[in-house]
Amino acid sequence: MRSPLSLLLLATLVQAQDTKPPLPCQPCTSHGELPCKAHGKGVLELEKVVRFCSVAADCKTCQGALATDCKSCRNQPAETALAERVKLAQQLLTQRRKDIDAVIDNKPLLHLTTEHLDLVFSIRPLTIGRDKIETHPLMHLYGQRIEALRTLFLQTFDVPDGDLPGRLRIHMFRDEQDHAFFGPRVTGMGGGSSTGTKLMGAECVYSMWHDPRGMPDDEALHRTIIHNTSHLLLSNMTPAVWLGNRKHGWIDEGLAHWFEDKLTGKCTNFCYEEIALTPGAGFKGGRWRVPVRKLVDDGKARSFAELSALNTDQLDFQDHAMVFACVDFLITAHGGPKFRDLVRLIKRDKPTRDALQEVYGLNPLTFDTRLHEWVKATYPLQER
Ligand SMILES: [Zn+2]
Ligand SMILES: [Zn+2]
Ligand SMILES: [Zn+2]
Ligand SMILES: [Zn+2]
């Protein structure tokens, strides 16, 4: 005799065979939604890989869902999911408009949220290669570049994602007045006459405006973002501390230069908290290996003992080139993980001399000797 359970199963089977399967919906291939057509060629792909974009959320057709309901079929789960996406996008848009747009007169401001970044953006269109890139796709490009730098930082120092716990909050304004007004509000620093201000440590906030005198093109703007985002990442890496005002300017500024050089082949950004730098002022065209080699060959290189006792804003142009070389030597010759260990010991207030000894077996004197040997062996005598 059959058990009641198997009878029930049989009944279900019979019922299932009696019902005809629904025909697939042609227009949406039974997904219940269609890609929104209002975003232009290639743009929908940019939107799909970010969490939020204010331009997408502003779309009259989909309100940020990036898709529209298929009118040829009923698909309740798909309709619910669409409505959820609209709701989320509109919530984020309202929040951003309230927190940021409402306090800045100069519109429009665009907003992007990616996995680790909240970006406010109003940079004017820029030419990259032969193409003029409008503000909206340019914002997506900068979002990708900042995420890529974060990934490179993690790889270089072999640290897990969780060791950069802070969300990056970056504000790139087209006009000076916006940064001058908004920068101090988000960073707590004076921003009146500066091109950029930062809040570093547990918080990772950077506000800047695109001064064309110092950043004539996309490459220069990108380099500025690399330099300053590197500061945010270094400071945020656990334990979160900004080293630049604790006599460790050589690490703070040296590493920011190292990433500028690694990704663009030049160093053109200098951090000063108080002294306003003449826009566009720089050192040796941003190509520093040849001048460092010359300083070392001429016996004029400032000693590590001196360099490693200065804050970031106490470094002069020549010092900037030397601290770049110090960091370049440690990372290139000894690897990123050792540099990470050094940074962590110093962040935990171990004296530089002791940290250097523990990680590299060097003291400030032998550091100079090894650095100079390495510079003579690897830095060119002239630009190639
Ligand atoms: Zn977008
Ligand atoms: Zn749309
Ligand atoms: Zn359909
Ligand atoms: Zn800097």
PDB file of N, CA and C in Angstrom, residues 102-201:
ATOM      1  N   ALA A 102      23.012  70.733  -2.043  1.00  0.00           N
ATOM      2  CA  ALA A 102      22.243  71.790  -1.385  1.00  0.00           C
ATOM      3  C   ALA A 102      23.133  72.873  -0.784  1.00  0.00           C
ATOM      4  N   VAL A 103      24.385  72.514  -0.442  1.00  0.00           N
ATOM      5  CA  VAL A 103      25.258  73.525   0.155  1.00  0.00           C
ATOM      6  C   VAL A 103      26.181  74.188  -0.867  1.00  0.00           C
ATOM      7  N   ILE A 104      26.176  73.701  -2.100  1.00  0.00           N
ATOM      8  CA  ILE A 104      27.009  74.305  -3.137  1.00  0.00           C
ATOM      9  C   ILE A 104      26.113  74.891  -4.221  1.00  0.00           C
ATOM     10  N   ASP A 105      26.319  76.164  -4.502  1.00  0.00           N
ATOM     11  CA  ASP A 105      25.471  76.825  -5.496  1.00  0.00           C
ATOM     12  C   ASP A 105      25.761  76.374  -6.918  1.00  0.00           C
ATOM     13  N   ASN A 106      27.032  76.051  -7.142  1.00  0.00           N
ATOM     14  CA  ASN A 106      27.514  75.858  -8.501  1.00  0.00           C
ATOM     15  C   ASN A 106      27.123  74.487  -9.047  1.00  0.00           C
ATOM     16  N   LYS A 107      26.088  74.401  -9.838  1.00  0.00           N
ATOM     17  CA  LYS A 107      25.605  73.117 -10.350  1.00  0.00           C
ATOM     18  C   LYS A 107      26.066  72.965 -11.797  1.00  0.00           C
ATOM     19  N   PRO A 108      26.024  71.808 -12.411  1.00  0.00           N
ATOM     20  CA  PRO A 108      25.603  70.562 -11.761  1.00  0.00           C
ATOM     21  C   PRO A 108      26.784  69.838 -11.121  1.00  0.00           C
ATOM     22  N   LEU A 109      26.476  69.092 -10.086  1.00  0.00           N
ATOM     23  CA  LEU A 109      27.460  68.202  -9.468  1.00  0.00           C
ATOM     24  C   LEU A 109      27.033  66.775  -9.771  1.00  0.00           C
ATOM     25  N   LEU A 110      27.997  65.953 -10.138  1.00  0.00           N
ATOM     26  CA  LEU A 110      27.691  64.547 -10.384  1.00  0.00           C
ATOM     27  C   LEU A 110      28.243  63.709  -9.226  1.00  0.00           C
ATOM     28  N   HIS A 111      27.635  62.554  -9.017  1.00  0.00           N
ATOM     29  CA  HIS A 111      28.034  61.681  -7.912  1.00  0.00           C
ATOM     30  C   HIS A 111      28.194  60.252  -8.397  1.00  0.00           C
ATOM     31  N   LEU A 112      29.237  59.602  -7.889  1.00  0.00           N
ATOM     32  CA  LEU A 112      29.477  58.206  -8.241  1.00  0.00           C
ATOM     33  C   LEU A 112      29.810  57.420  -6.972  1.00  0.00           C
ATOM     34  N   THR A 113      29.249  56.249  -6.843  1.00  0.00           N
ATOM     35  CA  THR A 113      29.621  55.368  -5.738  1.00  0.00           C
ATOM     36  C   THR A 113      30.078  54.043  -6.322  1.00  0.00           C
ATOM     37  N   THR A 114      31.318  53.663  -5.992  1.00  0.00           N
ATOM     38  CA  THR A 114      31.831  52.353  -6.396  1.00  0.00           C
ATOM     39  C   THR A 114      32.111  51.562  -5.115  1.00  0.00           C
ATOM     40  N   GLU A 115      32.761  50.426  -5.248  1.00  0.00           N
ATOM     41  CA  GLU A 115      32.880  49.550  -4.086  1.00  0.00           C
ATOM     42  C   GLU A 115      33.519  50.225  -2.870  1.00  0.00           C
ATOM     43  N   HIS A 116      34.562  51.026  -3.105  1.00  0.00           N
ATOM     44  CA  HIS A 116      35.275  51.627  -1.964  1.00  0.00           C
ATOM     45  C   HIS A 116      35.313  53.147  -2.018  1.00  0.00           C
ATOM     46  N   LEU A 117      34.534  53.739  -2.906  1.00  0.00           N
ATOM     47  CA  LEU A 117      34.704  55.171  -3.174  1.00  0.00           C
ATOM     48  C   LEU A 117      33.368  55.897  -3.319  1.00  0.00           C
ATOM     49  N   ASP A 118      33.308  57.096  -2.709  1.00  0.00           N
ATOM     50  CA  ASP A 118      32.222  58.041  -2.997  1.00  0.00           C
ATOM     51  C   ASP A 118      32.863  59.256  -3.651  1.00  0.00           C
ATOM     52  N   LEU A 119      32.506  59.502  -4.894  1.00  0.00           N
ATOM     53  CA  LEU A 119      33.147  60.563  -5.674  1.00  0.00           C
ATOM     54  C   LEU A 119      32.137  61.654  -6.015  1.00  0.00           C
ATOM     55  N   VAL A 120      32.537  62.903  -5.748  1.00  0.00           N
ATOM     56  CA  VAL A 120      31.763  64.062  -6.192  1.00  0.00           C
ATOM     57  C   VAL A 120      32.558  64.675  -7.333  1.00  0.00           C
ATOM     58  N   PHE A 121      31.904  65.021  -8.425  1.00  0.00           N
ATOM     59  CA  PHE A 121      32.661  65.331  -9.643  1.00  0.00           C
ATOM     60  C   PHE A 121      31.994  66.426 -10.468  1.00  0.00           C
ATOM     61  N   SER A 122      32.777  67.431 -10.837  1.00  0.00           N
ATOM     62  CA  SER A 122      32.235  68.438 -11.774  1.00  0.00           C
ATOM     63  C   SER A 122      33.308  68.935 -12.744  1.00  0.00           C
ATOM     64  N   ILE A 123      34.331  68.102 -12.959  1.00  0.00           N
ATOM     65  CA  ILE A 123      35.454  68.476 -13.838  1.00  0.00           C
ATOM     66  C   ILE A 123      34.952  68.707 -15.272  1.00  0.00           C
ATOM     67  N   ARG A 124      35.500  69.764 -15.903  1.00  0.00           N
ATOM     68  CA  ARG A 124      35.112  70.062 -17.294  1.00  0.00           C
ATOM     69  C   ARG A 124      35.607  68.952 -18.226  1.00  0.00           C
ATOM     70  N   PRO A 125      34.956  68.775 -19.373  1.00  0.00           N
ATOM     71  CA  PRO A 125      35.405  67.739 -20.321  1.00  0.00           C
ATOM     72  C   PRO A 125      36.900  67.865 -20.630  1.00  0.00           C
ATOM     73  N   LEU A 126      37.568  66.731 -20.773  1.00  0.00           N
ATOM     74  CA  LEU A 126      39.016  66.726 -21.034  1.00  0.00           C
ATOM     75  C   LEU A 126      39.311  65.869 -22.259  1.00  0.00           C
ATOM     76  N   THR A 127      40.413  66.217 -22.925  1.00  0.00           N
ATOM     77  CA  THR A 127      40.829  65.436 -24.082  1.00  0.00           C
ATOM     78  C   THR A 127      41.797  64.347 -23.623  1.00  0.00           C
ATOM     79  N   ILE A 128      41.492  63.107 -23.986  1.00  0.00           N
ATOM     80  CA  ILE A 128      42.390  61.990 -23.696  1.00  0.00           C
ATOM     81  C   ILE A 128      42.697  61.329 -25.021  1.00  0.00           C
ATOM     82  N   GLY A 129      43.982  61.333 -25.386  1.00  0.00           N
ATOM     83  CA  GLY A 129      44.338  60.878 -26.731  1.00  0.00           C
ATOM     84  C   GLY A 129      43.690  61.807 -27.739  1.00  0.00           C
ATOM     85  N   ARG A 130      42.847  61.266 -28.589  1.00  0.00           N
ATOM     86  CA  ARG A 130      42.173  62.107 -29.580  1.00  0.00           C
ATOM     87  C   ARG A 130      40.734  62.402 -29.197  1.00  0.00           C
ATOM     88  N   ASP A 131      40.293  61.801 -28.093  1.00  0.00           N
ATOM     89  CA  ASP A 131      38.875  61.905 -27.749  1.00  0.00           C
ATOM     90  C   ASP A 131      38.609  62.940 -26.675  1.00  0.00           C
ATOM     91  N   LYS A 132      37.549  63.688 -26.907  1.00  0.00           N
ATOM     92  CA  LYS A 132      37.074  64.592 -25.860  1.00  0.00           C
ATOM     93  C   LYS A 132      36.114  63.796 -24.979  1.00  0.00           C
ATOM     94  N   ILE A 133      36.434  63.708 -23.700  1.00  0.00           N
ATOM     95  CA  ILE A 133      35.609  62.917 -22.780  1.00  0.00           C
ATOM     96  C   ILE A 133      34.756  63.867 -21.947  1.00  0.00           C
ATOM     97  N   GLU A 134      33.455  63.696 -22.050  1.00  0.00           N
ATOM     98  CA  GLU A 134      32.515  64.547 -21.318  1.00  0.00           C
ATOM     99  C   GLU A 134      32.577  64.247 -19.822  1.00  0.00           C
ATOM    100  N   THR A 135      32.040  65.177 -19.047  1.00  0.00           N
ATOM    101  CA  THR A 135      32.140  65.095 -17.585  1.00  0.00           C
ATOM    102  C   THR A 135      31.624  63.754 -17.030  1.00  0.00           C
ATOM    103  N   HIS A 136      30.494  63.282 -17.532  1.00  0.00           N
ATOM    104  CA  HIS A 136      29.919  62.054 -16.974  1.00  0.00           C
ATOM    105  C   HIS A 136      30.796  60.813 -17.197  1.00  0.00           C
ATOM    106  N   PRO A 137      31.183  60.495 -18.446  1.00  0.00           N
ATOM    107  CA  PRO A 137      32.101  59.346 -18.602  1.00  0.00           C
ATOM    108  C   PRO A 137      33.459  59.580 -17.943  1.00  0.00           C
ATOM    109  N   LEU A 138      33.879  60.851 -17.873  1.00  0.00           N
ATOM    110  CA  LEU A 138      35.148  61.164 -17.201  1.00  0.00           C
ATOM    111  C   LEU A 138      35.067  60.791 -15.717  1.00  0.00           C
ATOM    112  N   MET A 139      33.920  61.046 -15.114  1.00  0.00           N
ATOM    113  CA  MET A 139      33.736  60.665 -13.708  1.00  0.00           C
ATOM    114  C   MET A 139      33.863  59.144 -13.545  1.00  0.00           C
ATOM    115  N   HIS A 140      33.248  58.395 -14.458  1.00  0.00           N
ATOM    116  CA  HIS A 140      33.376  56.926 -14.379  1.00  0.00           C
ATOM    117  C   HIS A 140      34.839  56.506 -14.522  1.00  0.00           C
ATOM    118  N   LEU A 141      35.567  57.175 -15.432  1.00  0.00           N
ATOM    119  CA  LEU A 141      36.984  56.848 -15.633  1.00  0.00           C
ATOM    120  C   LEU A 141      37.776  57.099 -14.348  1.00  0.00           C
ATOM    121  N   TYR A 142      37.539  58.243 -13.705  1.00  0.00           N
ATOM    122  CA  TYR A 142      38.255  58.536 -12.464  1.00  0.00           C
ATOM    123  C   TYR A 142      37.861  57.553 -11.354  1.00  0.00           C
ATOM    124  N   GLY A 143      36.611  57.145 -11.352  1.00  0.00           N
ATOM    125  CA  GLY A 143      36.186  56.123 -10.393  1.00  0.00           C
ATOM    126  C   GLY A 143      36.973  54.835 -10.598  1.00  0.00           C
ATOM    127  N   GLN A 144      37.117  54.429 -11.865  1.00  0.00           N
ATOM    128  CA  GLN A 144      37.887  53.209 -12.175  1.00  0.00           C
ATOM    129  C   GLN A 144      39.350  53.369 -11.780  1.00  0.00           C
ATOM    130  N   ARG A 145      39.911  54.553 -12.079  1.00  0.00           N
ATOM    131  CA  ARG A 145      41.331  54.793 -11.786  1.00  0.00           C
ATOM    132  C   ARG A 145      41.607  54.760 -10.287  1.00  0.00           C
ATOM    133  N   ILE A 146      40.716  55.333  -9.496  1.00  0.00           N
ATOM    134  CA  ILE A 146      40.921  55.377  -8.045  1.00  0.00           C
ATOM    135  C   ILE A 146      40.789  53.969  -7.456  1.00  0.00           C
ATOM    136  N   GLU A 147      39.810  53.208  -7.938  1.00  0.00           N
ATOM    137  CA  GLU A 147      39.679  51.809  -7.483  1.00  0.00           C
ATOM    138  C   GLU A 147      40.927  51.007  -7.885  1.00  0.00           C
ATOM    139  N   ALA A 148      41.445  51.264  -9.097  1.00  0.00           N
ATOM    140  CA  ALA A 148      42.632  50.536  -9.578  1.00  0.00           C
ATOM    141  C   ALA A 148      43.845  50.867  -8.712  1.00  0.00           C
ATOM    142  N   LEU A 149      43.962  52.126  -8.300  1.00  0.00           N
ATOM    143  CA  LEU A 149      45.085  52.513  -7.439  1.00  0.00           C
ATOM    144  C   LEU A 149      44.984  51.802  -6.093  1.00  0.00           C
ATOM    145  N   ARG A 150      43.775  51.735  -5.564  1.00  0.00           N
ATOM    146  CA  ARG A 150      43.566  51.038  -4.285  1.00  0.00           C
ATOM    147  C   ARG A 150      43.982  49.567  -4.394  1.00  0.00           C
ATOM    148  N   THR A 151      43.591  48.940  -5.513  1.00  0.00           N
ATOM    149  CA  THR A 151      43.974  47.538  -5.744  1.00  0.00           C
ATOM    150  C   THR A 151      45.498  47.400  -5.836  1.00  0.00           C
ATOM    151  N   LEU A 152      46.125  48.329  -6.564  1.00  0.00           N
ATOM    152  CA  LEU A 152      47.586  48.301  -6.704  1.00  0.00           C
ATOM    153  C   LEU A 152      48.263  48.471  -5.339  1.00  0.00           C
ATOM    154  N   PHE A 153      47.702  49.339  -4.514  1.00  0.00           N
ATOM    155  CA  PHE A 153      48.243  49.560  -3.167  1.00  0.00           C
ATOM    156  C   PHE A 153      48.208  48.249  -2.368  1.00  0.00           C
ATOM    157  N   LEU A 154      47.069  47.571  -2.402  1.00  0.00           N
ATOM    158  CA  LEU A 154      46.924  46.301  -1.678  1.00  0.00           C
ATOM    159  C   LEU A 154      47.927  45.265  -2.191  1.00  0.00           C
ATOM    160  N   GLN A 155      48.069  45.213  -3.522  1.00  0.00           N
ATOM    161  CA  GLN A 155      48.987  44.227  -4.117  1.00  0.00           C
ATOM    162  C   GLN A 155      50.442  44.558  -3.778  1.00  0.00           C
ATOM    163  N   THR A 156      50.792  45.846  -3.867  1.00  0.00           N
ATOM    164  CA  THR A 156      52.179  46.260  -3.637  1.00  0.00           C
ATOM    165  C   THR A 156      52.640  45.877  -2.232  1.00  0.00           C
ATOM    166  N   PHE A 157      51.754  46.077  -1.255  1.00  0.00           N
ATOM    167  CA  PHE A 157      52.160  45.827   0.132  1.00  0.00           C
ATOM    168  C   PHE A 157      51.638  44.503   0.679  1.00  0.00           C
ATOM    169  N   ASP A 158      50.968  43.749  -0.190  1.00  0.00           N
ATOM    170  CA  ASP A 158      50.413  42.455   0.193  1.00  0.00           C
ATOM    171  C   ASP A 158      49.592  42.564   1.482  1.00  0.00           C
ATOM    172  N   VAL A 159      48.628  43.451   1.451  1.00  0.00           N
ATOM    173  CA  VAL A 159      47.726  43.578   2.601  1.00  0.00           C
ATOM    174  C   VAL A 159      46.312  43.191   2.166  1.00  0.00           C
ATOM    175  N   PRO A 160      45.536  42.586   3.083  1.00  0.00           N
ATOM    176  CA  PRO A 160      44.161  42.222   2.736  1.00  0.00           C
ATOM    177  C   PRO A 160      43.264  43.458   2.667  1.00  0.00           C
ATOM    178  N   ASP A 161      42.172  43.309   1.958  1.00  0.00           N
ATOM    179  CA  ASP A 161      41.221  44.404   1.748  1.00  0.00           C
ATOM    180  C   ASP A 161      40.806  45.073   3.063  1.00  0.00           C
ATOM    181  N   GLY A 162      40.605  44.253   4.098  1.00  0.00           N
ATOM    182  CA  GLY A 162      40.132  44.781   5.378  1.00  0.00           C
ATOM    183  C   GLY A 162      41.123  45.705   6.067  1.00  0.00           C
ATOM    184  N   ASP A 163      42.380  45.721   5.606  1.00  0.00           N
ATOM    185  CA  ASP A 163      43.367  46.623   6.206  1.00  0.00           C
ATOM    186  C   ASP A 163      43.257  48.046   5.678  1.00  0.00           C
ATOM    187  N   LEU A 164      42.332  48.250   4.737  1.00  0.00           N
ATOM    188  CA  LEU A 164      41.988  49.619   4.305  1.00  0.00           C
ATOM    189  C   LEU A 164      40.501  49.806   4.614  1.00  0.00           C
ATOM    190  N   PRO A 165      40.155  49.991   5.891  1.00  0.00           N
ATOM    191  CA  PRO A 165      38.733  49.972   6.259  1.00  0.00           C
ATOM    192  C   PRO A 165      37.951  51.220   5.840  1.00  0.00           C
ATOM    193  N   GLY A 166      38.632  52.305   5.578  1.00  0.00           N
ATOM    194  CA  GLY A 166      37.919  53.566   5.315  1.00  0.00           C
ATOM    195  C   GLY A 166      37.386  53.656   3.900  1.00  0.00           C
ATOM    196  N   ARG A 167      36.194  54.239   3.741  1.00  0.00           N
ATOM    197  CA  ARG A 167      35.708  54.560   2.397  1.00  0.00           C
ATOM    198  C   ARG A 167      36.410  55.812   1.918  1.00  0.00           C
ATOM    199  N   LEU A 168      36.825  55.785   0.661  1.00  0.00           N
ATOM    200  CA  LEU A 168      37.440  56.975   0.075  1.00  0.00           C
ATOM    201  C   LEU A 168      36.336  57.966  -0.285  1.00  0.00           C
ATOM    202  N   ARG A 169      36.472  59.195   0.185  1.00  0.00           N
ATOM    203  CA  ARG A 169      35.504  60.242  -0.173  1.00  0.00           C
ATOM    204  C   ARG A 169      36.270  61.351  -0.873  1.00  0.00           C
ATOM    205  N   ILE A 170      36.115  61.388  -2.186  1.00  0.00           N
ATOM    206  CA  ILE A 170      36.925  62.298  -2.995  1.00  0.00           C
ATOM    207  C   ILE A 170      36.017  63.282  -3.728  1.00  0.00           C
ATOM    208  N   HIS A 171      36.416  64.560  -3.679  1.00  0.00           N
ATOM    209  CA  HIS A 171      35.624  65.637  -4.270  1.00  0.00           C
ATOM    210  C   HIS A 171      36.477  66.343  -5.304  1.00  0.00           C
ATOM    211  N   MET A 172      36.110  66.227  -6.558  1.00  0.00           N
ATOM    212  CA  MET A 172      36.875  66.853  -7.647  1.00  0.00           C
ATOM    213  C   MET A 172      36.000  67.934  -8.284  1.00  0.00           C
ATOM    214  N   PHE A 173      36.328  69.193  -7.957  1.00  0.00           N
ATOM    215  CA  PHE A 173      35.507  70.305  -8.435  1.00  0.00           C
ATOM    216  C   PHE A 173      36.138  70.989  -9.639  1.00  0.00           C
ATOM    217  N   ARG A 174      35.284  71.518 -10.490  1.00  0.00           N
ATOM    218  CA  ARG A 174      35.796  72.222 -11.661  1.00  0.00           C
ATOM    219  C   ARG A 174      36.205  73.635 -11.268  1.00  0.00           C
ATOM    220  N   ASP A 175      35.559  74.236 -10.270  1.00  0.00           N
ATOM    221  CA  ASP A 175      35.813  75.637  -9.943  1.00  0.00           C
ATOM    222  C   ASP A 175      36.394  75.816  -8.542  1.00  0.00           C
ATOM    223  N   GLU A 176      37.288  76.806  -8.446  1.00  0.00           N
ATOM    224  CA  GLU A 176      37.990  77.076  -7.194  1.00  0.00           C
ATOM    225  C   GLU A 176      37.020  77.371  -6.053  1.00  0.00           C
ATOM    226  N   GLN A 177      35.970  78.141  -6.372  1.00  0.00           N
ATOM    227  CA  GLN A 177      35.053  78.568  -5.305  1.00  0.00           C
ATOM    228  C   GLN A 177      34.391  77.367  -4.616  1.00  0.00           C
ATOM    229  N   ASP A 178      34.121  76.312  -5.380  1.00  0.00           N
ATOM    230  CA  ASP A 178      33.452  75.137  -4.796  1.00  0.00           C
ATOM    231  C   ASP A 178      34.358  74.448  -3.782  1.00  0.00           C
ATOM    232  N   HIS A 179      35.630  74.260  -4.185  1.00  0.00           N
ATOM    233  CA  HIS A 179      36.577  73.634  -3.265  1.00  0.00           C
ATOM    234  C   HIS A 179      36.841  74.542  -2.061  1.00  0.00           C
ATOM    235  N   ALA A 180      37.008  75.841  -2.335  1.00  0.00           N
ATOM    236  CA  ALA A 180      37.306  76.785  -1.250  1.00  0.00           C
ATOM    237  C   ALA A 180      36.187  76.784  -0.218  1.00  0.00           C
ATOM    238  N   PHE A 181      34.969  76.611  -0.687  1.00  0.00           N
ATOM    239  CA  PHE A 181      33.818  76.614   0.210  1.00  0.00           C
ATOM    240  C   PHE A 181      33.590  75.246   0.854  1.00  0.00           C
ATOM    241  N   PHE A 182      33.678  74.216   0.032  1.00  0.00           N
ATOM    242  CA  PHE A 182      33.291  72.887   0.504  1.00  0.00           C
ATOM    243  C   PHE A 182      34.454  72.124   1.157  1.00  0.00           C
ATOM    244  N   GLY A 183      35.683  72.305   0.621  1.00  0.00           N
ATOM    245  CA  GLY A 183      36.856  71.587   1.133  1.00  0.00           C
ATOM    246  C   GLY A 183      36.982  71.667   2.644  1.00  0.00           C
ATOM    247  N   PRO A 184      37.002  72.874   3.216  1.00  0.00           N
ATOM    248  CA  PRO A 184      37.132  72.977   4.682  1.00  0.00           C
ATOM    249  C   PRO A 184      35.980  72.311   5.425  1.00  0.00           C
ATOM    250  N   ARG A 185      34.809  72.302   4.836  1.00  0.00           N
ATOM    251  CA  ARG A 185      33.662  71.671   5.508  1.00  0.00           C
ATOM    252  C   ARG A 185      33.835  70.161   5.644  1.00  0.00           C
ATOM    253  N   VAL A 186      34.409  69.515   4.621  1.00  0.00           N
ATOM    254  CA  VAL A 186      34.541  68.055   4.688  1.00  0.00           C
ATOM    255  C   VAL A 186      35.866  67.585   5.268  1.00  0.00           C
ATOM    256  N   THR A 187      36.890  68.457   5.257  1.00  0.00           N
ATOM    257  CA  THR A 187      38.185  68.009   5.758  1.00  0.00           C
ATOM    258  C   THR A 187      38.535  68.659   7.089  1.00  0.00           C
ATOM    259  N   GLY A 188      37.851  69.733   7.443  1.00  0.00           N
ATOM    260  CA  GLY A 188      38.180  70.444   8.674  1.00  0.00           C
ATOM    261  C   GLY A 188      39.464  71.249   8.562  1.00  0.00           C
ATOM    262  N   MET A 189      40.055  71.268   7.345  1.00  0.00           N
ATOM    263  CA  MET A 189      41.309  72.006   7.122  1.00  0.00           C
ATOM    264  C   MET A 189      41.000  73.296   6.382  1.00  0.00           C
ATOM    265  N   GLY A 190      41.897  74.253   6.492  1.00  0.00           N
ATOM    266  CA  GLY A 190      41.765  75.479   5.715  1.00  0.00           C
ATOM    267  C   GLY A 190      41.885  75.145   4.249  1.00  0.00           C
ATOM    268  N   GLY A 191      41.037  75.712   3.427  1.00  0.00           N
ATOM    269  CA  GLY A 191      41.130  75.377   2.010  1.00  0.00           C
ATOM    270  C   GLY A 191      41.155  76.617   1.151  1.00  0.00           C
ATOM    271  N   GLY A 192      41.138  77.776   1.810  1.00  0.00           N
ATOM    272  CA  GLY A 192      40.966  79.043   1.103  1.00  0.00           C
ATOM    273  C   GLY A 192      41.844  79.223  -0.118  1.00  0.00           C
ATOM    274  N   SER A 193      43.176  79.014   0.057  1.00  0.00           N
ATOM    275  CA  SER A 193      44.067  79.336  -1.059  1.00  0.00           C
ATOM    276  C   SER A 193      44.688  78.085  -1.651  1.00  0.00           C
ATOM    277  N   SER A 194      44.241  76.911  -1.230  1.00  0.00           N
ATOM    278  CA  SER A 194      44.910  75.692  -1.682  1.00  0.00           C
ATOM    279  C   SER A 194      44.205  75.086  -2.895  1.00  0.00           C
ATOM    280  N   THR A 195      44.925  74.182  -3.549  1.00  0.00           N
ATOM    281  CA  THR A 195      44.323  73.425  -4.644  1.00  0.00           C
ATOM    282  C   THR A 195      43.606  72.201  -4.098  1.00  0.00           C
ATOM    283  N   GLY A 196      44.110  71.699  -2.943  1.00  0.00           N
ATOM    284  CA  GLY A 196      43.493  70.506  -2.368  1.00  0.00           C
ATOM    285  C   GLY A 196      43.694  70.427  -0.869  1.00  0.00           C
ATOM    286  N   THR A 197      42.728  69.832  -0.172  1.00  0.00           N
ATOM    287  CA  THR A 197      42.883  69.586   1.260  1.00  0.00           C
ATOM    288  C   THR A 197      42.452  68.154   1.559  1.00  0.00           C
ATOM    289  N   LYS A 198      43.053  67.597   2.638  1.00  0.00           N
ATOM    290  CA  LYS A 198      42.785  66.202   2.969  1.00  0.00           C
ATOM    291  C   LYS A 198      42.481  66.031   4.449  1.00  0.00           C
ATOM    292  N   LEU A 199      41.720  64.998   4.730  1.00  0.00           N
ATOM    293  CA  LEU A 199      41.536  64.528   6.098  1.00  0.00           C
ATOM    294  C   LEU A 199      41.983  63.079   6.082  1.00  0.00           C
ATOM    295  N   MET A 200      43.050  62.769   6.860  1.00  0.00           N
ATOM    296  CA  MET A 200      43.669  61.450   6.732  1.00  0.00           C
ATOM    297  C   MET A 200      43.698  60.695   8.048  1.00  0.00           C
ATOM    298  N   GLY A 201      43.768  59.387   7.941  1.00  0.00           N
ATOM    299  CA  GLY A 201      43.768  58.513   9.115  1.00  0.00           C
ATOM    300  C   GLY A 201      42.578  57.584   8.974  1.00  0.00           C
TER     301      GLY A 201
END
